[in-house]
PDB file of C-alpha atoms in Angstrom:
ATOM      1  CA  UNK A 251       8.102  31.937   1.478  1.00 72.00           C
ATOM      2  CA  UNK A 252       4.809  33.731   1.020  1.00 76.00           C
ATOM      3  CA  UNK A 253       2.805  30.501   0.842  1.00 75.00           C
ATOM      4  CA  UNK A 254       4.427  29.264   4.074  1.00 76.00           C
ATOM      5  CA  UNK A 255       3.437  32.501   5.790  1.00 75.00           C
ATOM      6  CA  UNK A 256      -0.143  32.090   4.589  1.00 75.00           C
ATOM      7  CA  UNK A 257      -0.153  28.517   5.896  1.00 74.00           C
ATOM      8  CA  UNK A 258       1.228  29.680   9.260  1.00 74.00           C
ATOM      9  CA  UNK A 259      -1.732  32.036   9.611  1.00 72.00           C
ATOM     10  CA  UNK A 260      -4.280  29.322   8.807  1.00 75.00           C
ATOM     11  CA  UNK A 261      -4.762  29.892   5.098  1.00 75.00           C
ATOM     12  CA  UNK A 262      -5.113  26.858   2.845  1.00 77.00           C
ATOM     13  CA  UNK A 263      -4.781  26.630  -0.917  1.00 78.00           C
ATOM     14  CA  UNK A 264      -8.099  26.301  -2.730  1.00 77.00           C
ATOM     15  CA  UNK A 265      -8.349  23.012  -4.608  1.00 71.00           C
ATOM     16  CA  UNK A 266      -8.691  22.700  -7.531  1.00 71.00           C
ATOM     17  CA  UNK A 267      -6.888  25.843  -8.573  1.00 64.00           C
ATOM     18  CA  UNK A 268      -7.909  27.477 -11.819  1.00 69.00           C
ATOM     19  CA  UNK A 269      -5.325  27.731 -14.592  1.00 73.00           C
ATOM     20  CA  UNK A 270      -2.891  30.519 -13.809  1.00 75.00           C
ATOM     21  CA  UNK A 271      -4.675  31.491 -10.563  1.00 79.00           C
ATOM     22  CA  UNK A 272      -3.661  30.546  -7.042  1.00 78.00           C
ATOM     23  CA  UNK A 273      -6.351  31.055  -4.415  1.00 78.00           C
ATOM     24  CA  UNK A 274      -6.268  30.615  -0.653  1.00 73.00           C
ATOM     25  CA  UNK A 275      -9.066  30.416   1.894  1.00 73.00           C
ATOM     26  CA  UNK A 276      -9.207  30.509   5.680  1.00 74.00           C
ATOM     27  CA  UNK A 277     -11.119  27.707   7.376  1.00 72.00           C
ATOM     28  CA  UNK A 278     -12.337  29.940  10.251  1.00 70.00           C
ATOM     29  CA  UNK A 279     -13.776  32.760   8.124  1.00 71.00           C
ATOM     30  CA  UNK A 280     -17.390  32.312   7.099  1.00 70.00           C
ATOM     31  CA  UNK A 281     -18.345  35.945   6.392  1.00 74.00           C
ATOM     32  CA  UNK A 282     -18.824  37.878   3.202  1.00 76.00           C
ATOM     33  CA  UNK A 283     -15.810  38.169   0.871  1.00 72.00           C
ATOM     34  CA  UNK A 284     -15.998  41.971   1.039  1.00 76.00           C
ATOM     35  CA  UNK A 285     -15.424  41.875   4.843  1.00 76.00           C
ATOM     36  CA  UNK A 286     -12.496  39.434   4.693  1.00 76.00           C
ATOM     37  CA  UNK A 287      -9.706  42.048   4.648  1.00 76.00           C
ATOM     38  CA  UNK A 288     -11.231  43.835   7.652  1.00 78.00           C
ATOM     39  CA  UNK A 289     -11.439  40.486   9.466  1.00 74.00           C
ATOM     40  CA  UNK A 290      -7.745  39.765   8.786  1.00 74.00           C
ATOM     41  CA  UNK A 291      -6.692  43.266   9.901  1.00 75.00           C
ATOM     42  CA  UNK A 292      -8.708  42.965  13.117  1.00 76.00           C
ATOM     43  CA  UNK A 293      -6.693  39.900  14.104  1.00 73.00           C
ATOM     44  CA  UNK A 294      -8.992  37.195  12.795  1.00 71.00           C
ATOM     45  CA  UNK A 295      -6.132  35.304  11.147  1.00 65.00           C
ATOM     46  CA  UNK A 296      -3.447  34.907  13.770  1.00 66.00           C
ATOM     47  CA  UNK A 297      -0.349  32.763  13.697  1.00 60.00           C
ATOM     48  CA  UNK A 298      -0.769  29.523  15.580  1.00 61.00           C
ATOM     49  CA  UNK A 299       1.054  29.649  18.917  1.00 54.00           C
ATOM     50  CA  UNK A 300       3.585  26.875  19.430  1.00 47.00           C
ATOM     51  CA  UNK A 301       1.392  25.294  22.158  1.00 44.00           C
ATOM     52  CA  UNK A 302      -1.670  24.938  19.923  1.00 50.00           C
ATOM     53  CA  UNK A 303       0.098  23.660  16.828  1.00 49.00           C
ATOM     54  CA  UNK A 304      -0.359  20.088  18.067  1.00 51.00           C
ATOM     55  CA  UNK A 305      -4.148  20.402  18.019  1.00 54.00           C
ATOM     56  CA  UNK A 306      -5.767  18.869  14.987  1.00 52.00           C
ATOM     57  CA  UNK A 307      -7.823  21.196  12.826  1.00 60.00           C
ATOM     58  CA  UNK A 308     -10.865  19.818  10.981  1.00 63.00           C
ATOM     59  CA  UNK A 309      -8.913  19.083   7.788  1.00 72.00           C
ATOM     60  CA  UNK A 310      -6.097  17.511   9.778  1.00 76.00           C
ATOM     61  CA  UNK A 311      -8.571  15.421  11.772  1.00 75.00           C
ATOM     62  CA  UNK A 312     -10.049  14.074   8.522  1.00 80.00           C
ATOM     63  CA  UNK A 313      -6.551  13.313   7.266  1.00 82.00           C
ATOM     64  CA  UNK A 314      -5.733  11.449  10.478  1.00 83.00           C
ATOM     65  CA  UNK A 315      -8.969   9.453  10.177  1.00 84.00           C
ATOM     66  CA  UNK A 316      -8.090   8.571   6.569  1.00 87.00           C
ATOM     67  CA  UNK A 317      -4.596   7.486   7.631  1.00 89.00           C
ATOM     68  CA  UNK A 318      -6.100   5.258  10.313  1.00 89.00           C
ATOM     69  CA  UNK A 319      -8.419   3.677   7.714  1.00 91.00           C
ATOM     70  CA  UNK A 320      -5.452   3.000   5.421  1.00 91.00           C
ATOM     71  CA  UNK A 321      -3.516   1.531   8.351  1.00 90.00           C
ATOM     72  CA  UNK A 322      -6.425  -0.772   9.196  1.00 92.00           C
ATOM     73  CA  UNK A 323      -6.705  -1.837   5.547  1.00 92.00           C
ATOM     74  CA  UNK A 324      -2.997  -2.673   5.429  1.00 92.00           C
ATOM     75  CA  UNK A 325      -3.349  -4.687   8.650  1.00 92.00           C
ATOM     76  CA  UNK A 326      -6.260  -6.661   7.173  1.00 93.00           C
ATOM     77  CA  UNK A 327      -4.342  -7.324   3.946  1.00 94.00           C
ATOM     78  CA  UNK A 328      -1.417  -8.569   6.044  1.00 92.00           C
ATOM     79  CA  UNK A 329      -3.700 -10.976   7.889  1.00 92.00           C
ATOM     80  CA  UNK A 330      -5.184 -12.254   4.609  1.00 93.00           C
ATOM     81  CA  UNK A 331      -1.679 -12.718   3.186  1.00 91.00           C
ATOM     82  CA  UNK A 332      -0.520 -14.649   6.262  1.00 90.00           C
ATOM     83  CA  UNK A 333      -3.597 -16.890   6.054  1.00 91.00           C
ATOM     84  CA  UNK A 334      -3.035 -17.562   2.336  1.00 90.00           C
ATOM     85  CA  UNK A 335       0.626 -18.347   3.008  1.00 88.00           C
ATOM     86  CA  UNK A 336      -0.346 -20.830   5.720  1.00 88.00           C
ATOM     87  CA  UNK A 337      -2.929 -22.456   3.422  1.00 89.00           C
ATOM     88  CA  UNK A 338      -0.336 -22.755   0.651  1.00 87.00           C
ATOM     89  CA  UNK A 339       2.143 -24.346   3.050  1.00 87.00           C
ATOM     90  CA  UNK A 340      -0.404 -26.933   4.217  1.00 89.00           C
ATOM     91  CA  UNK A 341      -1.378 -27.738   0.623  1.00 91.00           C
ATOM     92  CA  UNK A 342       2.275 -28.144  -0.401  1.00 90.00           C
ATOM     93  CA  UNK A 343       3.010 -30.488   2.501  1.00 90.00           C
ATOM     94  CA  UNK A 344      -0.110 -32.542   1.704  1.00 92.00           C
ATOM     95  CA  UNK A 345       0.941 -32.924  -1.936  1.00 93.00           C
ATOM     96  CA  UNK A 346       4.522 -33.841  -1.049  1.00 93.00           C
ATOM     97  CA  UNK A 347       3.377 -36.361   1.584  1.00 93.00           C
ATOM     98  CA  UNK A 348       1.012 -37.980  -0.916  1.00 93.00           C
ATOM     99  CA  UNK A 349       3.768 -38.260  -3.530  1.00 94.00           C
ATOM    100  CA  UNK A 350       6.172 -39.831  -0.984  1.00 93.00           C
ATOM    101  CA  UNK A 351       3.510 -42.321   0.211  1.00 94.00           C
ATOM    102  CA  UNK A 352       2.815 -43.389  -3.373  1.00 93.00           C
ATOM    103  CA  UNK A 353       6.526 -43.873  -4.003  1.00 92.00           C
ATOM    104  CA  UNK A 354       6.632 -41.186  -6.685  1.00 93.00           C
ATOM    105  CA  UNK A 355       9.024 -38.943  -4.752  1.00 91.00           C
ATOM    106  CA  UNK A 356      11.940 -39.773  -2.453  1.00 93.00           C
ATOM    107  CA  UNK A 357      11.666 -38.370   1.091  1.00 92.00           C
ATOM    108  CA  UNK A 358      14.932 -36.457   0.587  1.00 91.00           C
ATOM    109  CA  UNK A 359      13.512 -34.812  -2.540  1.00 90.00           C
ATOM    110  CA  UNK A 360      10.305 -33.888  -0.701  1.00 91.00           C
ATOM    111  CA  UNK A 361      12.367 -32.272   2.056  1.00 90.00           C
ATOM    112  CA  UNK A 362      14.425 -30.380  -0.542  1.00 88.00           C
ATOM    113  CA  UNK A 363      11.312 -29.090  -2.329  1.00 86.00           C
ATOM    114  CA  UNK A 364       9.633 -28.133   0.959  1.00 86.00           C
ATOM    115  CA  UNK A 365      12.641 -26.015   1.948  1.00 86.00           C
ATOM    116  CA  UNK A 366      12.812 -24.064  -1.327  1.00 83.00           C
ATOM    117  CA  UNK A 367      11.698 -20.440  -1.112  1.00 81.00           C
ATOM    118  CA  UNK A 368       8.523 -19.594  -3.052  1.00 75.00           C
ATOM    119  CA  UNK A 369       8.876 -18.950  -6.800  1.00 72.00           C
ATOM    120  CA  UNK A 370      12.212 -20.773  -7.062  1.00 71.00           C
ATOM    121  CA  UNK A 371      12.535 -22.344 -10.524  1.00 73.00           C
ATOM    122  CA  UNK A 372      13.100 -26.092 -10.245  1.00 67.00           C
ATOM    123  CA  UNK A 373      15.598 -27.565 -12.715  1.00 70.00           C
ATOM    124  CA  UNK A 374      15.034 -31.145 -13.744  1.00 64.00           C
ATOM    125  CA  UNK A 375      18.019 -33.450 -14.014  1.00 64.00           C
ATOM    126  CA  UNK A 376      17.226 -34.450 -17.610  1.00 58.00           C
ATOM    127  CA  UNK A 377      19.005 -32.086 -20.034  1.00 55.00           C
ATOM    128  CA  UNK A 378      16.209 -32.466 -22.607  1.00 54.00           C
ATOM    129  CA  UNK A 379      13.484 -31.431 -20.152  1.00 49.00           C
ATOM    130  CA  UNK A 380      12.578 -27.744 -19.759  1.00 49.00           C
ATOM    131  CA  UNK A 381      12.409 -25.908 -16.423  1.00 50.00           C
ATOM    132  CA  UNK A 382       9.174 -26.409 -14.561  1.00 49.00           C
ATOM    133  CA  UNK A 383       7.040 -23.342 -15.025  1.00 47.00           C
ATOM    134  CA  UNK A 384       8.159 -22.493 -18.548  1.00 47.00           C
ATOM    135  CA  UNK A 385       5.676 -22.443 -21.377  1.00 46.00           C
ATOM    136  CA  UNK A 386       7.617 -24.927 -23.534  1.00 49.00           C
ATOM    137  CA  UNK A 387       6.052 -28.410 -23.626  1.00 48.00           C
ATOM    138  CA  UNK A 388       8.220 -31.467 -22.971  1.00 48.00           C
ATOM    139  CA  UNK A 389       9.391 -33.209 -26.168  1.00 51.00           C
ATOM    140  CA  UNK A 390       7.138 -36.092 -27.146  1.00 47.00           C
ATOM    141  CA  UNK A 391       8.704 -39.472 -28.132  1.00 48.00           C
ATOM    142  CA  UNK A 392       8.465 -40.206 -31.846  1.00 49.00           C
ATOM    143  CA  UNK A 393       8.260 -43.985 -31.549  1.00 45.00           C
ATOM    144  CA  UNK A 394       7.492 -46.657 -28.969  1.00 47.00           C
ATOM    145  CA  UNK A 395      11.142 -47.847 -29.033  1.00 46.00           C
ATOM    146  CA  UNK A 396      12.419 -44.510 -27.714  1.00 42.00           C
ATOM    147  CA  UNK A 397      10.212 -44.752 -24.624  1.00 40.00           C
TER     148      UNK A 397
END
């Protein structure tokens, strides 16, 4: 297409484009606009040879630098996530160990809970009790005899 040909010869689309107008510029031309056509005709805008297409132009170099920054940010987020996951695991084991030591939780139940994947809803054995994590409060006894 015409725009691909322009790109092949080093022309880039001007951003932001005005409504209804598409403009291109050449990154290597710094002369007066009136001399631009003469510069193009004299060979100023040549197609990139296959050997030089791998070289990064200034805009491409900036893009590569931005990609590297994004990559580094993703790596740092991954490290933070791994650290938070480890902290959560240690906290969970501490809580489960404390509950087992106090006799409030059987060791088998602690092992079961520790092996559950994160965000797994836990169903209580009592049919009247809601799932843990729901917003419904547990029913309150109406008299001392029912406790």
